[in-house]
Amino acid sequence: MSDKAHKKDKFVGVFPELVEELLDVLKGYGIREEAIEWYRDSLNYNTPGGKLNRGISVVDTYVILKGFKSIDDLSVEEYKKIAILGWCIELLQAYFLVADDMMDKSITRRGQPCWYRKEGVAEIAINDAFMLEAAIYVLLKKHFKKESYYVDLLELFHDVTFQTELGQLLDLITAPEDHVDLSKFSLEKHSFIVIFKTAYYSFYLPVALAMYAAGINDEKDLKQASDVLIPLGEYFQIQDDYLDCFGKPEDIGKIGTDIQDNKCSWVINTALKLVNPEQRKILDENYGLKNSEAELRVKNLFNELGIDKIYLDYEEKIANELREKISQIDESRGFKGSVLTEFLNKVYKRSK
């Protein structure tokens, strides 16, 4: 078994215990069995099905910060405790996705019907989303209440949740799928959306959680981490936008839909800065339409504008800037630049 598969297997092995802990809370309230089974289904359907990169990153970061060689050096109790923090991020992700799919009227998620589209669920999914989020605080209270950093964990989850929802708000009002208005788009808006909607919870949150658990809580260290992880998260999303348009479906595992879905992506925003009036007319008339001919006209224009090369130049520039920042990390208080190098290496030049 590969190291990656081993990490995932061990992480996934903790989740059934957490489900039972959460259901025990419901049983303690004397709630009826049908509600307990509903919650079980929601937890299992919505939480463990993705790549689990965010959750596993908490464990990986903790291992580096504590100077261990691998996850197998942690005791059973220590591993479970750190894995719980990872699963709390996955519960946050599940909460966002259940709600997001309803807002976007999505059909499938992770190769299965979206939760709200399951028979008998519909609008109940709104409450299910709230309950996925609430599970985070049930688990934190049970396992971390006696820790000196308990309030730090609570504040971190509350802050990052609010930041993500702010990013989602700006995204929804800038680029509704059913109303195309490219005059609302800009690279500045795109930057705010991706930093708040993606970078905080996907990049900063896993590292900050591991830092608190490892006893590294100095504001300067947290800032050193965020100063690299936030631009790295923005780079990751720009890369995602680029791959949606220019990546090969067999590599990225899906057919890109950003053009037809009127997404406020880096690609369209970069194009808008370069077009002449005639090219702008092509974008206004074709972007966001649900047909492949219009999509092809937009893609051809992107190629004409040389967006591909602009992205590759950007990728080299941002990677070099981040490496430079990492090389200047002050490790005197226990934080390690290798944590950030690990994240950058996972993102740089990825093709899926």
PDB file of C-alpha atoms in Angstrom, residues 7 15 19 22 100 104-105 114 119 135 152 163 202 206 221 231 241 256 271 320 333:
ATOM      1  CA  LYS A   7      -2.703   7.844   5.377  1.00  0.00           C
ATOM      2  CA  PHE A  15     -14.838   8.407  11.124  1.00  0.00           C
ATOM      3  CA  VAL A  19     -20.503   9.037  13.850  1.00  0.00           C
ATOM      4  CA  LEU A  22     -22.565  12.055  17.520  1.00  0.00           C
ATOM      5  CA  ASP A 100     -23.852  25.068  -2.088  1.00  0.00           C
ATOM      6  CA  ASP A 104     -26.421  26.138  -7.468  1.00  0.00           C
ATOM      7  CA  LYS A 105     -29.194  23.620  -8.204  1.00  0.00           C
ATOM      8  CA  CYS A 114     -26.591  15.705  -4.440  1.00  0.00           C
ATOM      9  CA  GLU A 119     -35.688  10.747  -2.481  1.00  0.00           C
ATOM     10  CA  ALA A 135     -21.337  18.333  14.715  1.00  0.00           C
ATOM     11  CA  ASP A 152      -8.651  29.195  19.888  1.00  0.00           C
ATOM     12  CA  GLN A 163     -14.959  34.245   5.843  1.00  0.00           C
ATOM     13  CA  SER A 202      -8.775  24.829   2.489  1.00  0.00           C
ATOM     14  CA  PRO A 206      -5.692  22.790   8.403  1.00  0.00           C
ATOM     15  CA  ASP A 221       3.893  32.188  13.546  1.00  0.00           C
ATOM     16  CA  PRO A 231      -1.716  33.403  -1.707  1.00  0.00           C
ATOM     17  CA  ASP A 241     -10.023  27.812 -13.141  1.00  0.00           C
ATOM     18  CA  GLY A 256     -15.066  21.765 -17.441  1.00  0.00           C
ATOM     19  CA  ALA A 271      -9.645  37.901 -20.879  1.00  0.00           C
ATOM     20  CA  ASN A 320       9.016  31.658  -7.027  1.00  0.00           C
ATOM     21  CA  ARG A 333       9.515  29.406  18.002  1.00  0.00           C
TER      22      ARG A 333
END
